[in-house]
């Protein structure tokens, strides 16, 4: 994800013009309020070669999927389960699952058990 490699073939996902193709679903994208064309997602990019096969083969993408290109992406936080410390120092689940924790969330970031990286994608434009 950080290197922007295709989630299907593992090759660099960027087009020759530098834009990065991204298949985004309703559940994998949150538009960043106040930032037109900027969103946050935990979905990795998909290269142009792999997009047609992904759209045809993945049942999840049949529900809702749009193909965009982005000019850049940067780590923004993590998605995971929040834990809380006990008096003995042991960390136990706090009952908060699949929580988006941005890197500026100093309350939960030290206690989240992350399973995926969130990236902020910039200048999203519908792919033609
Ligand atoms: Zn690919």
mmCIF file of C-alpha atoms and ligand atoms in Angstrom:
data_model
loop_
_atom_site.group_PDB
_atom_site.id
_atom_site.type_symbol
_atom_site.label_atom_id
_atom_site.label_comp_id
_atom_site.label_asym_id
_atom_site.label_seq_id
_atom_site.Cartn_x
_atom_site.Cartn_y
_atom_site.Cartn_z
ATOM 1 C CA UNK A 1 0.000 0.000 0.000
ATOM 2 C CA UNK A 2 2.725 2.497 0.934
ATOM 3 C CA UNK A 3 4.594 1.754 -2.297
ATOM 4 C CA UNK A 4 1.365 1.972 -4.299
ATOM 5 C CA UNK A 5 1.713 -1.455 -5.828
ATOM 6 C CA UNK A 6 -1.256 -3.156 -7.432
ATOM 7 C CA UNK A 7 -3.218 -5.266 -4.968
ATOM 8 C CA UNK A 8 -3.657 -8.005 -7.610
ATOM 9 C CA UNK A 9 -0.321 -8.459 -9.425
ATOM 10 C CA UNK A 10 2.093 -6.627 -7.110
ATOM 11 C CA UNK A 11 3.500 -4.396 -9.849
ATOM 12 C CA UNK A 12 3.679 -0.608 -9.540
ATOM 13 C CA UNK A 13 0.093 0.563 -10.065
ATOM 14 C CA UNK A 14 0.745 4.038 -11.479
ATOM 15 C CA UNK A 15 -0.036 4.811 -15.098
ATOM 16 C CA UNK A 16 2.798 6.130 -17.307
ATOM 17 C CA UNK A 17 1.425 9.654 -16.705
ATOM 18 C CA UNK A 18 1.912 9.184 -12.955
ATOM 19 C CA UNK A 19 -1.751 8.947 -11.991
ATOM 20 C CA UNK A 20 -2.704 6.001 -9.816
ATOM 21 C CA UNK A 21 -5.772 3.903 -10.747
ATOM 22 C CA UNK A 22 -8.015 2.953 -7.840
ATOM 23 C CA UNK A 23 -11.152 0.814 -7.640
ATOM 24 C CA UNK A 24 -13.224 2.234 -4.800
ATOM 25 C CA UNK A 25 -16.427 0.855 -3.306
ATOM 26 C CA UNK A 26 -18.976 2.589 -1.112
ATOM 27 C CA UNK A 27 -17.623 0.772 1.933
ATOM 28 C CA UNK A 28 -13.944 1.420 1.172
ATOM 29 C CA UNK A 29 -14.016 5.176 0.726
ATOM 30 C CA UNK A 30 -14.720 8.121 2.999
ATOM 31 C CA UNK A 31 -14.661 11.538 1.384
ATOM 32 C CA UNK A 32 -12.633 13.958 3.450
ATOM 33 C CA UNK A 33 -14.993 16.803 4.450
ATOM 34 C CA UNK A 34 -13.774 20.175 3.321
ATOM 35 C CA UNK A 35 -11.217 18.679 0.915
ATOM 36 C CA UNK A 36 -12.763 18.383 -2.568
ATOM 37 C CA UNK A 37 -11.435 15.380 -4.478
ATOM 38 C CA UNK A 38 -9.691 13.969 -1.403
ATOM 39 C CA UNK A 39 -10.764 10.724 0.252
ATOM 40 C CA UNK A 40 -9.504 8.177 2.733
ATOM 41 C CA UNK A 41 -9.465 4.473 1.971
ATOM 42 C CA UNK A 42 -7.951 1.215 3.117
ATOM 43 C CA UNK A 43 -8.229 -0.268 -0.385
ATOM 44 C CA UNK A 44 -4.895 -0.532 -2.209
ATOM 45 C CA UNK A 45 -4.629 0.684 -5.816
ATOM 46 C CA UNK A 46 -5.187 -1.625 -8.792
ATOM 47 C CA UNK A 47 -3.157 -1.280 -11.991
ATOM 48 C CA UNK A 48 -4.879 -0.737 -15.357
ATOM 49 C CA UNK A 49 -4.052 -4.254 -16.505
ATOM 50 C CA UNK A 50 -5.776 -5.848 -13.498
ATOM 51 C CA UNK A 51 -8.879 -3.617 -13.356
ATOM 52 C CA UNK A 52 -11.043 -5.486 -15.935
ATOM 53 C CA UNK A 53 -10.385 -8.889 -14.364
ATOM 54 C CA UNK A 54 -10.990 -7.545 -10.864
ATOM 55 C CA UNK A 55 -14.302 -5.968 -11.821
ATOM 56 C CA UNK A 56 -15.409 -9.191 -13.544
ATOM 57 C CA UNK A 57 -14.260 -11.657 -10.890
ATOM 58 C CA UNK A 58 -14.822 -9.987 -7.520
ATOM 59 C CA UNK A 59 -18.412 -10.304 -6.206
ATOM 60 C CA UNK A 60 -17.843 -7.439 -3.767
ATOM 61 C CA UNK A 61 -17.078 -5.107 -6.661
ATOM 62 C CA UNK A 62 -20.380 -6.060 -8.345
ATOM 63 C CA UNK A 63 -22.266 -4.312 -5.483
ATOM 64 C CA UNK A 64 -20.645 -0.916 -5.909
ATOM 65 C CA UNK A 65 -17.412 0.007 -7.572
ATOM 66 C CA UNK A 66 -16.134 3.055 -9.328
ATOM 67 C CA UNK A 67 -12.731 3.460 -10.932
ATOM 68 C CA UNK A 68 -10.840 6.650 -10.191
ATOM 69 C CA UNK A 69 -7.334 7.909 -10.649
ATOM 70 C CA UNK A 70 -5.438 9.826 -7.983
ATOM 71 C CA UNK A 71 -2.484 12.155 -8.291
ATOM 72 C CA UNK A 72 -0.908 10.950 -5.034
ATOM 73 C CA UNK A 73 -1.541 9.091 -1.793
ATOM 74 C CA UNK A 74 -0.178 9.449 1.707
ATOM 75 C CA UNK A 75 -0.595 7.390 4.892
ATOM 76 C CA UNK A 76 -3.351 8.880 7.068
ATOM 77 C CA UNK A 77 -4.009 6.336 9.816
ATOM 78 C CA UNK A 78 -4.967 2.746 10.443
ATOM 79 C CA UNK A 79 -8.069 0.573 10.635
ATOM 80 C CA UNK A 80 -8.225 -1.816 13.573
ATOM 81 C CA UNK A 81 -9.520 -2.768 17.002
ATOM 82 C CA UNK A 82 -9.005 -0.472 19.987
ATOM 83 C CA UNK A 83 -7.732 -1.958 23.244
ATOM 84 C CA UNK A 84 -7.577 -0.457 26.719
ATOM 85 C CA UNK A 85 -5.026 -0.992 29.481
ATOM 86 C CA UNK A 86 -5.908 -2.787 32.693
ATOM 87 C CA UNK A 87 -4.382 -1.715 36.037
ATOM 88 C CA UNK A 88 -1.774 -4.465 35.571
ATOM 89 C CA UNK A 89 -0.778 -3.024 32.193
ATOM 90 C CA UNK A 90 -2.355 -5.813 30.148
ATOM 91 C CA UNK A 91 -4.141 -4.535 27.034
ATOM 92 C CA UNK A 92 -7.672 -5.907 26.538
ATOM 93 C CA UNK A 93 -10.184 -5.351 23.724
ATOM 94 C CA UNK A 94 -12.294 -2.263 24.396
ATOM 95 C CA UNK A 95 -15.190 -3.448 22.228
ATOM 96 C CA UNK A 96 -14.338 -1.003 19.451
ATOM 97 C CA UNK A 97 -13.853 -2.980 16.223
ATOM 98 C CA UNK A 98 -13.003 -1.782 12.722
ATOM 99 C CA UNK A 99 -12.290 1.735 13.947
ATOM 100 C CA UNK A 100 -10.620 4.330 11.763
ATOM 101 C CA UNK A 101 -7.817 5.852 13.800
ATOM 102 C CA UNK A 102 -6.032 8.745 12.139
ATOM 103 C CA UNK A 103 -2.397 9.449 12.976
ATOM 104 C CA UNK A 104 -3.443 12.616 14.850
ATOM 105 C CA UNK A 105 -5.794 10.661 17.143
ATOM 106 C CA UNK A 106 -3.551 10.610 20.197
ATOM 107 C CA UNK A 107 -6.252 9.003 22.347
ATOM 108 C CA UNK A 108 -6.634 5.741 20.424
ATOM 109 C CA UNK A 109 -3.519 5.464 18.269
ATOM 110 C CA UNK A 110 -1.336 4.005 21.079
ATOM 111 C CA UNK A 111 -3.883 1.263 21.788
ATOM 112 C CA UNK A 112 -5.189 0.217 18.389
ATOM 113 C CA UNK A 113 -4.318 -3.198 16.995
ATOM 114 C CA UNK A 114 -4.220 -2.268 13.310
ATOM 115 C CA UNK A 115 -4.935 -4.622 10.451
ATOM 116 C CA UNK A 116 -4.751 -2.214 7.528
ATOM 117 C CA UNK A 117 -3.301 1.130 6.577
ATOM 118 C CA UNK A 118 -5.516 4.065 5.655
ATOM 119 C CA UNK A 119 -4.280 6.368 2.942
ATOM 120 C CA UNK A 120 -5.490 9.798 1.926
ATOM 121 C CA UNK A 121 -5.823 9.901 -1.861
ATOM 122 C CA UNK A 122 -5.584 13.254 -3.579
ATOM 123 C CA UNK A 123 -7.179 14.753 -6.662
ATOM 124 C CA UNK A 124 -9.493 11.820 -7.318
ATOM 125 C CA UNK A 125 -10.970 11.896 -10.803
ATOM 126 C CA UNK A 126 -13.277 9.377 -12.470
ATOM 127 C CA UNK A 127 -11.251 7.112 -14.757
ATOM 128 C CA UNK A 128 -12.299 7.157 -18.379
HETATM 129 ZN ZN1 LIG B 1 -2.009 -5.349 -11.390
#
